[in-house]
Tab-separated table of C-alpha atoms in Angstrom:
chain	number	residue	atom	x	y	z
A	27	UNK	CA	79.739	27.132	-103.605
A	28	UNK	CA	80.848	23.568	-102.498
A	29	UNK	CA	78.531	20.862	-101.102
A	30	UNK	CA	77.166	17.802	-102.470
A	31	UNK	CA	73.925	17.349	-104.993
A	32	UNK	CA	72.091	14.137	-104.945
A	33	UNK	CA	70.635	13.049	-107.676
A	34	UNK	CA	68.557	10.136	-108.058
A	35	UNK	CA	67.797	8.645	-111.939
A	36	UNK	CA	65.054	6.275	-112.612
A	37	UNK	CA	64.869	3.978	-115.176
A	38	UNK	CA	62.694	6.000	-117.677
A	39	UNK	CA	65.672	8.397	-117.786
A	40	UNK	CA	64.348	10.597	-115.320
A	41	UNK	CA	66.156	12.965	-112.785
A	42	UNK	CA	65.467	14.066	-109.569
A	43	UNK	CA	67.315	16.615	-107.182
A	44	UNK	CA	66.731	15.784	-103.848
A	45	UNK	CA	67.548	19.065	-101.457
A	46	UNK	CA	70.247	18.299	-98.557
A	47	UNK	CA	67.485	18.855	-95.431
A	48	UNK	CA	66.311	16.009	-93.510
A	49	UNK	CA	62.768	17.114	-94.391
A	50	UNK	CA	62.432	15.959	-98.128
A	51	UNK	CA	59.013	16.362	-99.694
A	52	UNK	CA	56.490	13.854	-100.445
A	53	UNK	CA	56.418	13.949	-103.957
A	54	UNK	CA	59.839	13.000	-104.083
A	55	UNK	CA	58.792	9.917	-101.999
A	56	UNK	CA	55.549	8.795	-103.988
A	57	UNK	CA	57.424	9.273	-107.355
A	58	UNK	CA	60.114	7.193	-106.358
A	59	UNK	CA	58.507	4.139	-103.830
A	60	UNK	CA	58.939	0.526	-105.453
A	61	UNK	CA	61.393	1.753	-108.596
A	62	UNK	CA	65.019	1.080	-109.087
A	63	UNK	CA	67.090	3.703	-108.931
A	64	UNK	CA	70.691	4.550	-109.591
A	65	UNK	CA	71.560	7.534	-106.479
A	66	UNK	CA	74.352	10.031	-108.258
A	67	UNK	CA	76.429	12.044	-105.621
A	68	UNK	CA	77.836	14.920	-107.118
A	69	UNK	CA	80.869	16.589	-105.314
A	70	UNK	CA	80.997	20.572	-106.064
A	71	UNK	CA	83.723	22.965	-105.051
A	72	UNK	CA	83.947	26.310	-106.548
A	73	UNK	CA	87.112	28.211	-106.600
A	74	UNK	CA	87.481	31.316	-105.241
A	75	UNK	CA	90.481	33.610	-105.941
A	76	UNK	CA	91.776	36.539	-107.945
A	77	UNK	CA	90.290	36.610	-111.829
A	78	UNK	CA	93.720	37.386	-113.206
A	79	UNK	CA	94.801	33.750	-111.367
A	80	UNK	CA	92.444	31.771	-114.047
């Protein structure tokens, strides 16, 4: 699976995984309105290829 996660932290230590769509729900947007925030972009790539390769 590759793509890229965004995470956003608060600071009360906690973490929130905002999906890729443009359409992000409004929880997301009340629970974080008027905080700082630090935004984490997490890269993934998965490899795919022959177990006996690993």
């Amino acid at each position: 699976m590759n793509g890229v996660r965004r995470l956003y932290i608060t600071k009360e230590n906690k973490v929130f995984k905002i999906p890729q769509n443009n359409r992000i729900p409004k929880k997301y947007i009340e629970d974080l309105a008027r905080q700082e925030v630090l935004e984490v972009l997490l890269y993934m790539k998965s490899k795919i290829g022959n177990p006996q390769n690993y």
